[in-house]
PDB file of C-alpha atoms in Angstrom:
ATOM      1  CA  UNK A  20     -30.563  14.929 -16.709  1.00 95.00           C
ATOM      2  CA  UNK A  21     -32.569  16.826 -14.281  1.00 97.00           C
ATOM      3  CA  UNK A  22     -31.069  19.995 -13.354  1.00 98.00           C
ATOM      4  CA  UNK A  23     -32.244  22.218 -10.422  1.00 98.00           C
ATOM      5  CA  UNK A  24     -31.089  25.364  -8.750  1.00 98.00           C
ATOM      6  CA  UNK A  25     -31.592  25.144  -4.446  1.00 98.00           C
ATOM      7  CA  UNK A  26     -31.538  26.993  -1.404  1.00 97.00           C
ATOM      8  CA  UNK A  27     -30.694  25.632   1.999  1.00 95.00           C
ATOM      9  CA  UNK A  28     -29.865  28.029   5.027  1.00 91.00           C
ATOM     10  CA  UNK A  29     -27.886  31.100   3.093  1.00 92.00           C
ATOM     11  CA  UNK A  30     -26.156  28.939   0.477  1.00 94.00           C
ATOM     12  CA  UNK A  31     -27.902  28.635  -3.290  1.00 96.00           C
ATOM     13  CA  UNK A  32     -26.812  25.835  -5.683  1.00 97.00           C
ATOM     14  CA  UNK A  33     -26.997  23.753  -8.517  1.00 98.00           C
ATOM     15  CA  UNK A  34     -28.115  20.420  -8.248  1.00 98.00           C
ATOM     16  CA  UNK A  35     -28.889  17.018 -10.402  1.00 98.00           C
ATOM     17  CA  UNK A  36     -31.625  15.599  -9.340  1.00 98.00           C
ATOM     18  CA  UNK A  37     -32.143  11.715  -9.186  1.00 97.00           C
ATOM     19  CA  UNK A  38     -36.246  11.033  -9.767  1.00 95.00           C
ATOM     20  CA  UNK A  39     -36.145   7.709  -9.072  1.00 95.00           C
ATOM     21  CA  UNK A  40     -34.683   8.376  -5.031  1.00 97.00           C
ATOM     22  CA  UNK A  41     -35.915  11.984  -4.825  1.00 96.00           C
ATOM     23  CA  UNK A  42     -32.485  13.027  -3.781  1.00 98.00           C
ATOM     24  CA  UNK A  43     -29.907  15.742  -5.062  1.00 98.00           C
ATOM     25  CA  UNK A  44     -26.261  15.777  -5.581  1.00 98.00           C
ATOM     26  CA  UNK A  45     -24.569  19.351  -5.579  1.00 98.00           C
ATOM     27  CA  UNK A  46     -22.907  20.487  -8.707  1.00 98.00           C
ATOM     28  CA  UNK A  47     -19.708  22.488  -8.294  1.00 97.00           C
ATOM     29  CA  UNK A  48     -18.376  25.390 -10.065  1.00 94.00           C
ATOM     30  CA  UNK A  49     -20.570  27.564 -12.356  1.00 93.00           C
ATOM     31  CA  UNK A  50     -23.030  26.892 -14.881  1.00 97.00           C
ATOM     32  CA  UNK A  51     -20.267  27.931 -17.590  1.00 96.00           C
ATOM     33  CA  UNK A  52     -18.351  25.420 -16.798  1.00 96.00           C
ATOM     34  CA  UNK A  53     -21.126  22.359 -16.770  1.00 97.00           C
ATOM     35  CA  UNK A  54     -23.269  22.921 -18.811  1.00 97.00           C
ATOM     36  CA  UNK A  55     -22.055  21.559 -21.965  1.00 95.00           C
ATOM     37  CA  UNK A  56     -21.517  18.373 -20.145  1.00 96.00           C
ATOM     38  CA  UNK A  57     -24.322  17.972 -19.149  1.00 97.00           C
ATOM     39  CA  UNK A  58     -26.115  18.730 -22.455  1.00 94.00           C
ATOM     40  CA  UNK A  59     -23.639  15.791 -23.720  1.00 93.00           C
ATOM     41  CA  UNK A  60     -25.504  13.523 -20.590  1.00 94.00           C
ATOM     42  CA  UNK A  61     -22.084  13.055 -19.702  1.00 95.00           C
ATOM     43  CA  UNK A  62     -22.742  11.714 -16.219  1.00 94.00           C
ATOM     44  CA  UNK A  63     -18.940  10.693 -15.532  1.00 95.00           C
ATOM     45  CA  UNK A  64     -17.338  14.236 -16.129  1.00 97.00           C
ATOM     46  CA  UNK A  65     -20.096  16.124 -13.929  1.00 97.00           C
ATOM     47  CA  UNK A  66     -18.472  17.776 -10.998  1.00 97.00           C
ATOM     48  CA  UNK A  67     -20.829  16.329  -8.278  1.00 97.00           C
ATOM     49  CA  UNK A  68     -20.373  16.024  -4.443  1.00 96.00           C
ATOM     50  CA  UNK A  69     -20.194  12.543  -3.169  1.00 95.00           C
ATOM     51  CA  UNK A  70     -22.944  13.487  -0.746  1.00 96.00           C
ATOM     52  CA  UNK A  71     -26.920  13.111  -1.828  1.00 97.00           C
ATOM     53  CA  UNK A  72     -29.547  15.268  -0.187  1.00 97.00           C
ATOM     54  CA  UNK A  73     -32.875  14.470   0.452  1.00 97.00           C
ATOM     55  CA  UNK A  74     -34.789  16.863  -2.336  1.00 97.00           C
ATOM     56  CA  UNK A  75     -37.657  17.228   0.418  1.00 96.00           C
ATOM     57  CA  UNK A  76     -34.986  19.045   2.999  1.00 97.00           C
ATOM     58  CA  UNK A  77     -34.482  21.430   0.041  1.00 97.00           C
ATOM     59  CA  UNK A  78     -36.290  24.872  -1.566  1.00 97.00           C
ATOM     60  CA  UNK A  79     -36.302  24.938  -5.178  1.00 97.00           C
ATOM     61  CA  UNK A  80     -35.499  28.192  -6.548  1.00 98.00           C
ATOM     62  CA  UNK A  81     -35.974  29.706 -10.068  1.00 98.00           C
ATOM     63  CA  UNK A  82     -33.816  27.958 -12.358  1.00 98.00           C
ATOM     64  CA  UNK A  83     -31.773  30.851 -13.325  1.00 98.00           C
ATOM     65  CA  UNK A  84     -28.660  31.716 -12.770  1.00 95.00           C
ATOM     66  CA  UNK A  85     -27.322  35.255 -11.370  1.00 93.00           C
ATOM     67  CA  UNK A  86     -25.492  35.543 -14.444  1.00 93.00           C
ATOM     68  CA  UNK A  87     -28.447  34.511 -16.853  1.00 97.00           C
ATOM     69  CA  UNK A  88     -30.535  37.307 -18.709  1.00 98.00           C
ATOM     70  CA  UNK A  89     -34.343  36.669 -19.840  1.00 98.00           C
ATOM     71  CA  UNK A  90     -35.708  37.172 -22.795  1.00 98.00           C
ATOM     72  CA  UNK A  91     -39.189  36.532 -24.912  1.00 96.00           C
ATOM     73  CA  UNK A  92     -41.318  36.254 -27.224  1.00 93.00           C
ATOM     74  CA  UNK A  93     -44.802  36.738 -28.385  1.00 85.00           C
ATOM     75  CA  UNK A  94     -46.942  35.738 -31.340  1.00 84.00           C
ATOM     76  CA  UNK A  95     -45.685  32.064 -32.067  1.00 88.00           C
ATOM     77  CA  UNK A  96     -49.279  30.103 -31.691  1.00 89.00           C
ATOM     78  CA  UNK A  97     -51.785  30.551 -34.524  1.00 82.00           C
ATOM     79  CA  UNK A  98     -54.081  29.367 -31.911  1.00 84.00           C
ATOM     80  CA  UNK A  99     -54.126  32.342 -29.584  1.00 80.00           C
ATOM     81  CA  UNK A 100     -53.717  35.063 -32.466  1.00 77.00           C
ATOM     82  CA  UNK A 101     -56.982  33.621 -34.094  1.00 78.00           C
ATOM     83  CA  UNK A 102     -58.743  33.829 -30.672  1.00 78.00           C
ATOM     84  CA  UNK A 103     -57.520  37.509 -30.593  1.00 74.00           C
ATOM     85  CA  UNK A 104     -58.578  38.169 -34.342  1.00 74.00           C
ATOM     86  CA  UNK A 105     -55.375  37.939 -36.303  1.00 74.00           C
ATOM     87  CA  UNK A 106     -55.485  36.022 -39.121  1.00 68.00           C
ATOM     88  CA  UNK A 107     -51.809  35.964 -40.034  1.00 78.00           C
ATOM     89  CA  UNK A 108     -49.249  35.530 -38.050  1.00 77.00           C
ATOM     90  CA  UNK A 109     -46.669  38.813 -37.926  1.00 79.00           C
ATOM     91  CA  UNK A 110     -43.470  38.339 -40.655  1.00 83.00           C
ATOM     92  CA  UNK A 111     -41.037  37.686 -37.516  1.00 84.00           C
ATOM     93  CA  UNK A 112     -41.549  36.996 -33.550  1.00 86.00           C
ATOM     94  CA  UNK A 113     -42.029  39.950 -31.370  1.00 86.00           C
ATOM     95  CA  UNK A 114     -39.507  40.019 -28.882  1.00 91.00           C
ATOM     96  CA  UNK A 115     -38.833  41.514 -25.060  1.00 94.00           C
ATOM     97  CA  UNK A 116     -36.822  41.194 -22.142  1.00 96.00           C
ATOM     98  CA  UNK A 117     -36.977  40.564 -18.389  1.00 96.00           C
ATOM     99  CA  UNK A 118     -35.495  41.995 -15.295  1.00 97.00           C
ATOM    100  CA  UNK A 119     -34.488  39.131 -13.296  1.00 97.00           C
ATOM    101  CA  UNK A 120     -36.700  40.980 -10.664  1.00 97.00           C
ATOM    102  CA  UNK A 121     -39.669  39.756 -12.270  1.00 98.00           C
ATOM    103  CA  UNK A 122     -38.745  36.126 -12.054  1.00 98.00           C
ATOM    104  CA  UNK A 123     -40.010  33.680  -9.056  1.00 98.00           C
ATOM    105  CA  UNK A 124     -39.566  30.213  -8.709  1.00 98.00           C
ATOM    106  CA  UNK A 125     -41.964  27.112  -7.737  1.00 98.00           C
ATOM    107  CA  UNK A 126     -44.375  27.526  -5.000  1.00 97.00           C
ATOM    108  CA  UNK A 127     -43.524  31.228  -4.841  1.00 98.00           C
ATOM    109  CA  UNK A 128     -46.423  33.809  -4.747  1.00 98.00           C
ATOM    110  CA  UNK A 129     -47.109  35.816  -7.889  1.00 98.00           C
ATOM    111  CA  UNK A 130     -46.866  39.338  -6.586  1.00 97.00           C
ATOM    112  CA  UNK A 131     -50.428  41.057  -8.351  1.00 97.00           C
ATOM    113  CA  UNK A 132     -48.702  44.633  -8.716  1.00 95.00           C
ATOM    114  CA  UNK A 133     -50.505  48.158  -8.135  1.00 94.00           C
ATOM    115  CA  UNK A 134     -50.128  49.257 -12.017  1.00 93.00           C
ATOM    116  CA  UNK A 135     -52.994  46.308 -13.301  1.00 94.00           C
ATOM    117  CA  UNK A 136     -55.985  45.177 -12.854  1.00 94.00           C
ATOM    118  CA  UNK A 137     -55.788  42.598 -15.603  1.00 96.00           C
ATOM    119  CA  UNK A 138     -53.340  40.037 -14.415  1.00 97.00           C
ATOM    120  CA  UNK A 139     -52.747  37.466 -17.609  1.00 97.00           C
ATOM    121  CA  UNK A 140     -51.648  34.026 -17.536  1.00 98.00           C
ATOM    122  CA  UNK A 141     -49.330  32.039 -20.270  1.00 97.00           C
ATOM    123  CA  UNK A 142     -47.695  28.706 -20.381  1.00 98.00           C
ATOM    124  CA  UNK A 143     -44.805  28.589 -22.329  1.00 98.00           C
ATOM    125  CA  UNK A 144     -41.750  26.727 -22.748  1.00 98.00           C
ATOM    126  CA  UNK A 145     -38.594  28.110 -21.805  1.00 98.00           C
ATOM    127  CA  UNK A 146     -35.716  27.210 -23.327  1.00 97.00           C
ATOM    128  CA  UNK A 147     -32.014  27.164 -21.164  1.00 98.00           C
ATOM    129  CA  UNK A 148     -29.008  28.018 -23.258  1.00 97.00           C
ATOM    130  CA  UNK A 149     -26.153  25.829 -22.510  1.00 96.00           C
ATOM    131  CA  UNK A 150     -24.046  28.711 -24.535  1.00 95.00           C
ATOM    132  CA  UNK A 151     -23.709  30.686 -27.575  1.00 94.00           C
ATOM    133  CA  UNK A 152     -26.769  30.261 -30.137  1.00 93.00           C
ATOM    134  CA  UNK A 153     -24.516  27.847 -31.872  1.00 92.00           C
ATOM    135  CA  UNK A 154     -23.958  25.510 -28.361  1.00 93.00           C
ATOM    136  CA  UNK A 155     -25.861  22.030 -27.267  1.00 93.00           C
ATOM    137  CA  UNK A 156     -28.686  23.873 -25.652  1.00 96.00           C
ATOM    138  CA  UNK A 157     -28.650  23.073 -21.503  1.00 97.00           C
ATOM    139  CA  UNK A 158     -32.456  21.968 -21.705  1.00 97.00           C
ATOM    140  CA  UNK A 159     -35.978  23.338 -21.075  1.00 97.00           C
ATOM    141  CA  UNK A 160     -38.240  24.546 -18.168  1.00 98.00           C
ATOM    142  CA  UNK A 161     -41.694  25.827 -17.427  1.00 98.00           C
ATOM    143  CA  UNK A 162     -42.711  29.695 -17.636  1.00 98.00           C
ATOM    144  CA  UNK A 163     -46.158  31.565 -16.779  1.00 98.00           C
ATOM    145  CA  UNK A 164     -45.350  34.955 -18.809  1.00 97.00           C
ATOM    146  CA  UNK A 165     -47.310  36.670 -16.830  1.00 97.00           C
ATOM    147  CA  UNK A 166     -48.735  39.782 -18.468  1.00 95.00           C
ATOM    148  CA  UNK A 167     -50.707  43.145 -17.650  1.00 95.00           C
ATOM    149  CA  UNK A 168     -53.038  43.619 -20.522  1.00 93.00           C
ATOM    150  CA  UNK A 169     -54.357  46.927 -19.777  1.00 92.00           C
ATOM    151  CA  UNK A 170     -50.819  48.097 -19.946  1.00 89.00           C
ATOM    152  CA  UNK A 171     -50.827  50.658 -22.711  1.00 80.00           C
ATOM    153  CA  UNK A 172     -48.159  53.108 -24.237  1.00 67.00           C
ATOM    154  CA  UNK A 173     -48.709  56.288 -26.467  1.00 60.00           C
ATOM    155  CA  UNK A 174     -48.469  54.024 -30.090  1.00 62.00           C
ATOM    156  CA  UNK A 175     -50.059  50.672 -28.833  1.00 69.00           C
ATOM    157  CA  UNK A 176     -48.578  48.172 -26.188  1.00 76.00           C
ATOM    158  CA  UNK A 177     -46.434  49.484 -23.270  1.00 87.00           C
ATOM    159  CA  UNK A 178     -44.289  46.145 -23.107  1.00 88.00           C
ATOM    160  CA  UNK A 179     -42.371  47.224 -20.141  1.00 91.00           C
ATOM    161  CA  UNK A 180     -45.381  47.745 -17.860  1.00 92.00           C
ATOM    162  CA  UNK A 181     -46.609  44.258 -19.715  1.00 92.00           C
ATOM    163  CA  UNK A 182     -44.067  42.068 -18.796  1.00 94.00           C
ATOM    164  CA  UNK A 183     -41.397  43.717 -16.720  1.00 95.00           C
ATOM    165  CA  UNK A 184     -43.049  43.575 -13.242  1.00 95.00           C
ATOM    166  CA  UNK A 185     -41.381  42.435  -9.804  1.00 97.00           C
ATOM    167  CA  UNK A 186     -41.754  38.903  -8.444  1.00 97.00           C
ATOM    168  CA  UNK A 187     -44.524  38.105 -11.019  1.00 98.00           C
ATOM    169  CA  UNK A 188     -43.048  35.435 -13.550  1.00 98.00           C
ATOM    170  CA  UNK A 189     -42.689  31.886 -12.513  1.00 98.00           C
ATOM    171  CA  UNK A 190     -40.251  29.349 -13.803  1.00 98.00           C
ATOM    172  CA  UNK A 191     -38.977  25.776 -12.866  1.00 97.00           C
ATOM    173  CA  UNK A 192     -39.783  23.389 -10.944  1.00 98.00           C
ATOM    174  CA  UNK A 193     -36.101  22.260 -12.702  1.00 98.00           C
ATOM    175  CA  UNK A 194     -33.994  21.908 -15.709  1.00 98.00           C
ATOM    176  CA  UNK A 195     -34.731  18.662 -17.987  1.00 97.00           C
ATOM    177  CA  UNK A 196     -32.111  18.024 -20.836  1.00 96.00           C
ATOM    178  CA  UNK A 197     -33.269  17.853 -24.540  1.00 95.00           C
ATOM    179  CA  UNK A 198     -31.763  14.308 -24.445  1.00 93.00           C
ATOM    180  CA  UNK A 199     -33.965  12.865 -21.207  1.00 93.00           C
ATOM    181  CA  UNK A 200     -37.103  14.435 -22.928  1.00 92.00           C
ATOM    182  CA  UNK A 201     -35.754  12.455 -26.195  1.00 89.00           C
ATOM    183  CA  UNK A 202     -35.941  15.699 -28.406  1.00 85.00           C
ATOM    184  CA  UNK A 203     -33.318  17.710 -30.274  1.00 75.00           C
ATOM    185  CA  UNK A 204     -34.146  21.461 -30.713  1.00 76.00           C
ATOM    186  CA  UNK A 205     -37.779  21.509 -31.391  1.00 86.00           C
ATOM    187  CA  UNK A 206     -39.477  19.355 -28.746  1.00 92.00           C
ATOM    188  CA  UNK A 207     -43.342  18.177 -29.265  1.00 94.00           C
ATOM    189  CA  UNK A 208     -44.223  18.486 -25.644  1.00 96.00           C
ATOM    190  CA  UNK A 209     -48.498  19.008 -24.341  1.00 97.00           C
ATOM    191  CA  UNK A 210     -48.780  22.439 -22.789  1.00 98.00           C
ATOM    192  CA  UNK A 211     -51.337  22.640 -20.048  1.00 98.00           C
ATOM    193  CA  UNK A 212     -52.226  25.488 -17.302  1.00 98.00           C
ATOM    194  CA  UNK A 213     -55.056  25.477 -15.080  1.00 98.00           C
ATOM    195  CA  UNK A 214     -56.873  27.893 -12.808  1.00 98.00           C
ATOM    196  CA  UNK A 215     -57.859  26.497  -9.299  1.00 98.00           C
ATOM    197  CA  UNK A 216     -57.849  22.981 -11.089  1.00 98.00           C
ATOM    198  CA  UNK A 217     -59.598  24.639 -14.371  1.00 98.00           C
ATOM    199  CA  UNK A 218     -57.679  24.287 -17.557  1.00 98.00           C
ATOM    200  CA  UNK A 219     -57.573  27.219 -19.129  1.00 98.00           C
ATOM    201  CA  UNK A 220     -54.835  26.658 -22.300  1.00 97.00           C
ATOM    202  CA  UNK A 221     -53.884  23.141 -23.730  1.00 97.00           C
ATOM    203  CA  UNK A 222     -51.694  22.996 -26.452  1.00 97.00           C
ATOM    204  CA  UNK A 223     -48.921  21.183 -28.133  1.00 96.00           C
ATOM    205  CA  UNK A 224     -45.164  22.743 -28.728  1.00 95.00           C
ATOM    206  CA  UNK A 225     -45.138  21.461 -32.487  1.00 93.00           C
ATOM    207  CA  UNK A 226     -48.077  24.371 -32.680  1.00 93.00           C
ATOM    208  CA  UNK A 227     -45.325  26.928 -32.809  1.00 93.00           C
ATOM    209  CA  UNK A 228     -45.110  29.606 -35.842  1.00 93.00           C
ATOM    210  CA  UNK A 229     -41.662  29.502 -35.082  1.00 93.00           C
ATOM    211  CA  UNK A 230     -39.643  26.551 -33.912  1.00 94.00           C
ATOM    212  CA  UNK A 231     -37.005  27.176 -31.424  1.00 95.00           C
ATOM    213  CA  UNK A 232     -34.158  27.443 -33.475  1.00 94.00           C
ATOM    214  CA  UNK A 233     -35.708  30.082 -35.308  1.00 95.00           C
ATOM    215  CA  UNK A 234     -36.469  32.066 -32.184  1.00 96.00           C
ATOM    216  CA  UNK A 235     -32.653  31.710 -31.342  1.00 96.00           C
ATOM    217  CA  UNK A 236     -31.379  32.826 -34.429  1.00 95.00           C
ATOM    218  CA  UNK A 237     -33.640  35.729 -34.068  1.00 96.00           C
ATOM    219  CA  UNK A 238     -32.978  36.815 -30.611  1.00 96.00           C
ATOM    220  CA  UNK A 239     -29.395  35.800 -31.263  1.00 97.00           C
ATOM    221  CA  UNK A 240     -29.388  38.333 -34.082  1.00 96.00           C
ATOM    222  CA  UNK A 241     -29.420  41.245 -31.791  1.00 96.00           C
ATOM    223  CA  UNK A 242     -28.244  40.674 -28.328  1.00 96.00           C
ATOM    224  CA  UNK A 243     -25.955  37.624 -28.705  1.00 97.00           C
ATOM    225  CA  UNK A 244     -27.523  34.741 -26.339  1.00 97.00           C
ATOM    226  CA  UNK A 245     -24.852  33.481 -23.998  1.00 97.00           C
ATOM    227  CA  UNK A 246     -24.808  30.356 -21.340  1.00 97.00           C
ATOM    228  CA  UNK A 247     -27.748  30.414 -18.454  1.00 97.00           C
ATOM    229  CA  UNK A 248     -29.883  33.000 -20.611  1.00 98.00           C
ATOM    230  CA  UNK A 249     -33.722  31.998 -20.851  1.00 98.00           C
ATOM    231  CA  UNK A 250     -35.897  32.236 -23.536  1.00 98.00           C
ATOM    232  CA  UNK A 251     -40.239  32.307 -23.018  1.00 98.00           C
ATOM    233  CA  UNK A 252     -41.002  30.936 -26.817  1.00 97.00           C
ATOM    234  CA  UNK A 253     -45.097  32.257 -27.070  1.00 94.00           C
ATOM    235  CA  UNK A 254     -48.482  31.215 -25.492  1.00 94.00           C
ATOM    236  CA  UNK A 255     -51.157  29.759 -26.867  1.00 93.00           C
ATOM    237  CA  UNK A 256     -54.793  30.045 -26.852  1.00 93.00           C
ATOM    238  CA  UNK A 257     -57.098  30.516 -23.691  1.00 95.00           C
ATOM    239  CA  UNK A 258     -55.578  33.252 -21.809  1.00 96.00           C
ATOM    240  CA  UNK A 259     -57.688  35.743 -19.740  1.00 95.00           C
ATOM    241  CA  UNK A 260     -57.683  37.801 -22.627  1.00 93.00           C
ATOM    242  CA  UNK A 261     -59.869  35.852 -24.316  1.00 93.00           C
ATOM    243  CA  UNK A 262     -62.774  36.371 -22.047  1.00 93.00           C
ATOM    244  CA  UNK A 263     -61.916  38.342 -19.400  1.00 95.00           C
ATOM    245  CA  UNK A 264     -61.360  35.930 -16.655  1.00 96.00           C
ATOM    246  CA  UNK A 265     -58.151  37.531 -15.683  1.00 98.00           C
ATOM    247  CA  UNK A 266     -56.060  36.280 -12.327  1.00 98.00           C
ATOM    248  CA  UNK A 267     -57.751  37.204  -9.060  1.00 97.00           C
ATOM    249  CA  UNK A 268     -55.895  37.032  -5.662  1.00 98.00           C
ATOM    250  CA  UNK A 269     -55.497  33.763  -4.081  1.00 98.00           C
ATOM    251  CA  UNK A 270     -55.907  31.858  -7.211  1.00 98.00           C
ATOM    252  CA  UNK A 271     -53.885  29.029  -7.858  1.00 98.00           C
ATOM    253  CA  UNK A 272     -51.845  28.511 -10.663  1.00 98.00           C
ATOM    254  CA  UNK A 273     -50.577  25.206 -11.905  1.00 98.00           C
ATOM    255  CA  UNK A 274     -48.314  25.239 -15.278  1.00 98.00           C
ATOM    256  CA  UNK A 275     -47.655  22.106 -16.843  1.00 98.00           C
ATOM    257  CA  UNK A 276     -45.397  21.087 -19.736  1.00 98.00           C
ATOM    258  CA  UNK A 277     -44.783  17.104 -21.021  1.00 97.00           C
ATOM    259  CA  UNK A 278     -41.931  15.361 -19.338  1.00 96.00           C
ATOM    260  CA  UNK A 279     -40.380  18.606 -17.021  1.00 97.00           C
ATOM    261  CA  UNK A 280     -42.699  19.031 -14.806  1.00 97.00           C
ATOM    262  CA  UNK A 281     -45.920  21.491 -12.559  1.00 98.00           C
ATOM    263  CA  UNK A 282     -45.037  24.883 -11.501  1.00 98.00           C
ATOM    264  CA  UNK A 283     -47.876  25.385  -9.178  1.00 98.00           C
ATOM    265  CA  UNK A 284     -47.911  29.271  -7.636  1.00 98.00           C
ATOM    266  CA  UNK A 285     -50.313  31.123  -5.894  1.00 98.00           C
ATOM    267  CA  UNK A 286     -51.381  34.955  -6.626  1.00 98.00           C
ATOM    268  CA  UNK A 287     -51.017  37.359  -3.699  1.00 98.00           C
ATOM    269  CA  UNK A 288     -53.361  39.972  -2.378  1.00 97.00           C
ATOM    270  CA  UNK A 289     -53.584  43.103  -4.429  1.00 90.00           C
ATOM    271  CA  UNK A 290     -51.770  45.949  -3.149  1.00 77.00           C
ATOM    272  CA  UNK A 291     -53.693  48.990  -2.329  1.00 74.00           C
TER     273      UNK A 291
END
């Protein structure tokens, strides 16, 4: 399945998406009470209007819900810790969370905030719980984690001021089930984001130090994950970092992950 969250006039939804007509079918009640079903691909038991709607006549929002939290974490590509000089990997993920403030959706601008001037890029796959860490997960999306590298706190990395800003994360375009990308926990999906048509990271999800069920267990271990929460698992190599090419306003943005989708956003002016 192809799950998407919409906008039209003042109402937002869920929606399943059909690829083959382009057209959406509204889901009813709240994720809670879906989503297991449709991890299961249980078509037949989905509560969905009788009505389609033309996808096109629609704005696709962030595919989180109100009630979903965001998490992350960093450090899970050998690749992009050798390009920063680490030759081991740390003995567990580093992990972080997100305001829901910082989260836009597809097509959205990426707000370049007052507090950087080193705006940072990351592909990453997100993974969608569909419940507790023990649950079916929902599915996967797309995530740029974008950072501020020259944020910096008195003993090292100021994480907040890294990763917390407003309006500067994108995720979506949609939802894909583990079962439509034919995968189980730990998909093997290409990774891909380019700069005004430049690629800039290419990767593939096997590459991670640790595979998403690890990453659950570990976030799990200290705030317990519940249905709706997202999880950024790690970048890989190629970011700005690297060699200083960092985001510059009105650059475009396209994030690209095997069998979900493009997130394609734009970066706004920088404030004064």
């Amino acid at each position: 399945m192809r799950i998407g969250r919409f906008s039209a006039g003042d109402e937002e939804f869920w929606g399943l998406i059909d690829p083959d007509t382009d057209t959406v079918r509204r889901i009813a009640g709240g994720i809670g009470s879906w989503a297991a079903i449709a991890a299961a691909e249980d078509l037949q038991r989905m509560p969905l209007s009788a009505d389609t709607e033309l996808l096109a006549d629609l704005r696709l929002l962030a595919p989180l819900d109100p009630g979903g939290r965001v998490f992350g974490v960093g450090a899970n590509y050998r690749a992009h810790l050798e390009r920063l000089g680490v030759s081991e990997p740390p003995p567990h993920p580093t992990a972080f969370m997100k305001p829901n403030s910082a989260i836009v959706g597809p097509n959205d601008e990426i707000r370049y905030p007052t507090t950087t001037a080193q705006l940072d890029y990351e592909v990453e796959l997100v993974i969608v719980m569909g419940g507790g860490a023990a649950a079916p997960l929902l599915g996967f999306t797309v995530g740029n984690d974008i950072s501020a590298r020259d944020a910096k706190g008195i003993a090292g990395l100021d994480l907040f001021s890294m990763k917390s800003l407003d309006r500067t994360t994108p995720i979506g375009p949609w939802i894909v089930t583990p079962a439509e990308l034919s995968v189980s926990r730990q998909p093997e999906l290409d990774i891909i984001l380019r700069v005004n048509g430049e690629q800039r990271q290419r990767d593939n999800t096997r590459a991670m130090v640790w595979p998403v069920p690890e990453l659950i267990a570990y976030v799990n271990d200290r705030v317990e994950l519940r249905c709706g929460d997202l999880l950024f698992t790690g970048t890989t190599a190629g970011v700005g970092l690297e060699d200083g090419r960092f985001l510059q306003p009105g650059d475009v943005v396209e994030t690209q992950i095997e069998g979900i989708g493009i997130l394609c956003n734009t970066v706004g002016p920088r404030a004064s």
